[in-house]
Coordinates of C-alpha atoms in Angstrom, one line a residue:
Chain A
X1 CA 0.0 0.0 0.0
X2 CA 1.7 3.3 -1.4
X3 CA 1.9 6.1 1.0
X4 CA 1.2 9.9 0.3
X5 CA 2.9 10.9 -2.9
X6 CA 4.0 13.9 -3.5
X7 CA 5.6 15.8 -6.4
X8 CA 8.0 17.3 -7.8
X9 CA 10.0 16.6 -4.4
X10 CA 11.9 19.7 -5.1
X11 CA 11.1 23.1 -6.9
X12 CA 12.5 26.1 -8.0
X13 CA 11.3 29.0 -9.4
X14 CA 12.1 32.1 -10.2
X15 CA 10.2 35.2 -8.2
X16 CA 6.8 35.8 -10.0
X17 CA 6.6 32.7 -11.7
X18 CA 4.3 29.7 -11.0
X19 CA 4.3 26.9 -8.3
X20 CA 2.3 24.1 -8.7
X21 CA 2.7 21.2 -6.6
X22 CA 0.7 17.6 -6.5
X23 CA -0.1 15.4 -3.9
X24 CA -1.6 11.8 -4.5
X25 CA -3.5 10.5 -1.1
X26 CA -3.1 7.5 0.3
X27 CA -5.6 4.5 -1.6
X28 CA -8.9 4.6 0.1
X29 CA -8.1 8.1 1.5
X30 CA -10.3 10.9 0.3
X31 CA -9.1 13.5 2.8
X32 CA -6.3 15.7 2.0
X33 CA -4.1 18.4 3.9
X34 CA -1.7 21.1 2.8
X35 CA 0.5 22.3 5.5
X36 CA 3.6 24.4 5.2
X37 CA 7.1 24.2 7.3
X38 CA 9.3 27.3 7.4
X39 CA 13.1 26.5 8.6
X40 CA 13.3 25.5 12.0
X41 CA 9.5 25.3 12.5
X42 CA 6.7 23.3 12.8
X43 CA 4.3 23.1 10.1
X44 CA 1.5 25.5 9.5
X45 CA -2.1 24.6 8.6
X46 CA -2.8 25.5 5.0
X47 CA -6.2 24.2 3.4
X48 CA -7.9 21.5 4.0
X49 CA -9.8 19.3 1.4
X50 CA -12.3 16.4 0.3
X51 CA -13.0 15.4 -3.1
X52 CA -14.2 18.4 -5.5
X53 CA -14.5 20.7 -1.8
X54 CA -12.5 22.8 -0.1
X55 CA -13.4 22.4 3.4
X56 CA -11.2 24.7 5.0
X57 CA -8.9 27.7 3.6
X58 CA -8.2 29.3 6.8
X59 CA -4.8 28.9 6.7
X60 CA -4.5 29.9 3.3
X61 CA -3.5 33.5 2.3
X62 CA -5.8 35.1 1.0
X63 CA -3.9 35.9 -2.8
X64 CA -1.9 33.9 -4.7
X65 CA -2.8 30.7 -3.5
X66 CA -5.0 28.0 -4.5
X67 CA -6.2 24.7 -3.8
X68 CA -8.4 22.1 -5.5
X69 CA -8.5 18.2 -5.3
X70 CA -10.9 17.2 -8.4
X71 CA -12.7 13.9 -8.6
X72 CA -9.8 12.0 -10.2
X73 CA -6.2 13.2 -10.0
X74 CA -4.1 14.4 -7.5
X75 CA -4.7 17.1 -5.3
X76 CA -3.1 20.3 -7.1
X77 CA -1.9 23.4 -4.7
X78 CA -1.0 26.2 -6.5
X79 CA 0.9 28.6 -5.7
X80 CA 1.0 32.0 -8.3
X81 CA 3.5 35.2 -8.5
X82 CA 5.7 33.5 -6.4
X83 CA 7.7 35.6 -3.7
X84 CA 11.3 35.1 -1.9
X85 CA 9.0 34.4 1.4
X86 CA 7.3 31.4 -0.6
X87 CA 10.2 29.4 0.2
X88 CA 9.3 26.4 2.1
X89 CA 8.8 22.6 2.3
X90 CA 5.1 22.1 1.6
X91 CA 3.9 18.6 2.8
X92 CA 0.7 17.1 1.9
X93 CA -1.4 14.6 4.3
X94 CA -4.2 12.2 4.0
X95 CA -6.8 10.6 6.1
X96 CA -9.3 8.0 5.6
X97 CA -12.9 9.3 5.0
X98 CA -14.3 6.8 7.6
X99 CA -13.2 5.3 11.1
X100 CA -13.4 5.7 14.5
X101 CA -9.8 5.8 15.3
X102 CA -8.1 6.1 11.7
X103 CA -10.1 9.9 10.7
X104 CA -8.3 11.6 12.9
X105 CA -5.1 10.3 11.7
X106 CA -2.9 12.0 9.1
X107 CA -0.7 10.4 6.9
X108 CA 2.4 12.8 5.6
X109 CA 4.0 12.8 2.1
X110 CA 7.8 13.6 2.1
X111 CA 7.1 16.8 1.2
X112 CA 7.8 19.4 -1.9
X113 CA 10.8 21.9 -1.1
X114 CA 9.8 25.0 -3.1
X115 CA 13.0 27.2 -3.3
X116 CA 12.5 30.8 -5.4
X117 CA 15.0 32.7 -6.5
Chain B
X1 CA -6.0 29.9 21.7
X2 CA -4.6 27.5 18.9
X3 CA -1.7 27.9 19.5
X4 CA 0.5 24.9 20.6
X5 CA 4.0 25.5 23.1
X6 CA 6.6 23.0 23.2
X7 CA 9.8 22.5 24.8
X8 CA 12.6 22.2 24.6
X9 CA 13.6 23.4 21.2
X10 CA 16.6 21.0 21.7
X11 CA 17.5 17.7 23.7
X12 CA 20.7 16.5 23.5
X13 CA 20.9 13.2 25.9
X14 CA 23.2 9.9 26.0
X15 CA 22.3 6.3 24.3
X16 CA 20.6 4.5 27.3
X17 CA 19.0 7.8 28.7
X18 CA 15.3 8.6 28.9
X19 CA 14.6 11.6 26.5
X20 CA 11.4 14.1 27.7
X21 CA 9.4 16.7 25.6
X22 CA 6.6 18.8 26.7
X23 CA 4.1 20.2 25.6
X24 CA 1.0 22.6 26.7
X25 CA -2.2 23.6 24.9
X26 CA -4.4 26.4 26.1
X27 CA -7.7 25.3 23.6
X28 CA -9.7 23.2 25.7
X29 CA -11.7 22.0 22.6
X30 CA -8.8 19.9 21.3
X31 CA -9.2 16.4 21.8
X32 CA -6.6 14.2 19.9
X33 CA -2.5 14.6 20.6
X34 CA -0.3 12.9 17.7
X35 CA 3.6 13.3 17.9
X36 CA 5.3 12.9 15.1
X37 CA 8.9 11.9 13.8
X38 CA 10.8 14.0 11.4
X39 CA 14.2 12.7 9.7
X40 CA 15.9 15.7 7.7
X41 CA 14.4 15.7 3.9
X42 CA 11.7 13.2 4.9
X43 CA 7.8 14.0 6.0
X44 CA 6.5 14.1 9.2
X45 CA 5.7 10.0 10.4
X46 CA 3.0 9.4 13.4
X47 CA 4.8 8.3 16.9
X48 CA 1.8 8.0 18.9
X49 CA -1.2 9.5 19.6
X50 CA -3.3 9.8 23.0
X51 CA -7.0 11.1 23.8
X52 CA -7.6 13.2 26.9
X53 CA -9.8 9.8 28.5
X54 CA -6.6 8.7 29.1
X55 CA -3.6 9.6 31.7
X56 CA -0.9 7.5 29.6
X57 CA -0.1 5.7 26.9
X58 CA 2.5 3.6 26.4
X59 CA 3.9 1.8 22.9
X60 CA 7.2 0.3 22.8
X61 CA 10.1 2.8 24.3
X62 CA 7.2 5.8 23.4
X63 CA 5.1 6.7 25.9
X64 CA 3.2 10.3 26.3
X65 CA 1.5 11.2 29.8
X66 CA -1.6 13.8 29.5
X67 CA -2.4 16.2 32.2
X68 CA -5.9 17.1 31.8
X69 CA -6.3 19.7 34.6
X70 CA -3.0 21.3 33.7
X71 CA -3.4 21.0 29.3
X72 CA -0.3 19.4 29.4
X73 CA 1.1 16.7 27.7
X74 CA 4.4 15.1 27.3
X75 CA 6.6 12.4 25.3
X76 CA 9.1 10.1 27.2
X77 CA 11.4 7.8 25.1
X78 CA 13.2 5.4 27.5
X79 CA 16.3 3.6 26.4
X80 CA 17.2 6.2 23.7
X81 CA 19.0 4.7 20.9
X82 CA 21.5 6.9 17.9
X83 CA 18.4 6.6 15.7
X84 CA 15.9 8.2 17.5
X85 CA 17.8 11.1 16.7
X86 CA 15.2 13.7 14.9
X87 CA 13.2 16.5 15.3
X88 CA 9.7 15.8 17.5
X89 CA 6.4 17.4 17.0
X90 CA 3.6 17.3 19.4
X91 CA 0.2 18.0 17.6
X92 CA -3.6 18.9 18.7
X93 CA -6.7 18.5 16.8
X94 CA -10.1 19.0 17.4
X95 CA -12.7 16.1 16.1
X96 CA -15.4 16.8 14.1
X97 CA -13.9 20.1 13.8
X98 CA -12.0 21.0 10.6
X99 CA -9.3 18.4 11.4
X100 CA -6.7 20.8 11.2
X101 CA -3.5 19.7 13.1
X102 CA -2.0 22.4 15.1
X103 CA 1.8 21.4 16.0
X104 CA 4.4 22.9 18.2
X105 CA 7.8 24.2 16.9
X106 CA 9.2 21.2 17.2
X107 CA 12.5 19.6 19.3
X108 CA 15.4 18.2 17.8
X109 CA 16.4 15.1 19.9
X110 CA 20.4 14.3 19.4
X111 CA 21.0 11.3 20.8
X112 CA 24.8 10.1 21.7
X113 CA 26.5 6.9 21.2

């Protein structure tokens, strides 16, 4: 059973270009998680999403940023007019859709490191 | 209120010795408390987790102890081995909420041979 896939594992971009970075659940997962990790920090809560919804942005800003996971593909966040203070190590995280114990449970990729220039 | 404190940012103990992070949570609706395991270049990985209708929990070397009354909660690794070397995260969540985990900065454990 694969885990969380994630991809490209790194990524660098120039300032004002485009950052688009994928993240396949686990199988039988439908729940997915963006968070982000600055250096020498924990991670941040990003969006949070099930299949075709977005069920919570909050951690999202506001510009720039997007998120969707459509009903077959990966989940896609995307990240435009990239800035300097984009730089990070976005990991993506899945969770079964059912369960008494397992819903609560996240599952983490090994992470994109976006690096712009 | 969502925010997460843990100490301390770094641990530096011998192979054999008993390794202690802590943590403390001021959001009284949070009901689930993952750690997690962090390698350099790798994703977070789940330790073990405890709910607050239990004092302890207990899973090979791991074990986390939850203070209800005090919103505290802590990781203990006995018999700390070279390759639990990594950075720690403790973690909160609310169920049924928006499942968002809120973690602490994290502690990077250096364990010596």
């Amino acid at each position: 059973n694969a885990g969380v896939m994630q991809n490209p594992r790194h990524l660098v971009r120039r300032r004002g270009q485009e950052a688009r970075l994928r993240c396949s659940p686990m199988k039988g997962h439908s729940h997915v998680y963006w968070y982000r990790q600055l250096p020498e920090e924990g991670l941040k809560f990003m969006v949070y999403l099930q299949k075709e919804n977005i069920i919570d942005e909050s951690g999202m800003p506001k510009e720039r940023f997007s998120a969707e996971f459509p009903k077959e593909g990966p989940s896609i966040l995307r990240i435009q007019q990239v800035v300097r203070g984009d730089s990070a190590a976005y990991f993506c995280a899945s969770s079964p859709s059912e369960g008494l114990v397992s819903a609560d449970t996240q599952y983490f990729g090994p992470g994109t490191r976006l690096t712009v220039l | 209120q969502q925010q997460v404190k843990q100490s301390p940012q770094s641990l530096i103990v011998q192979k054999g010795g008993i390794s202690i992070i802590n943590c403390a949570y001021e959001n009284t609706a949070f009901d689930y408390f993952p750690w997690y395991q962090q390698f350099p270049g790798k994703g977070p990985a789940l330790l073990i987790a405890i709910r607050p209708d239990v004092s302890e929990k207990k899973e090979g070397r791991f074990t986390i102890s939850f203070n209800k009354s005090a919103k505290q909660f802590s990781l203990h690794i006995m018999d700390s081995q070279p390759g639990d070397s990594a950075t720690y995260f403790c973690a909160a969540l609310t169920q049924g909420g928006s499942e968002k985990l809120v973690f602490g900065k994290g502690t990077k454990l250096t364990v010596n041979p």
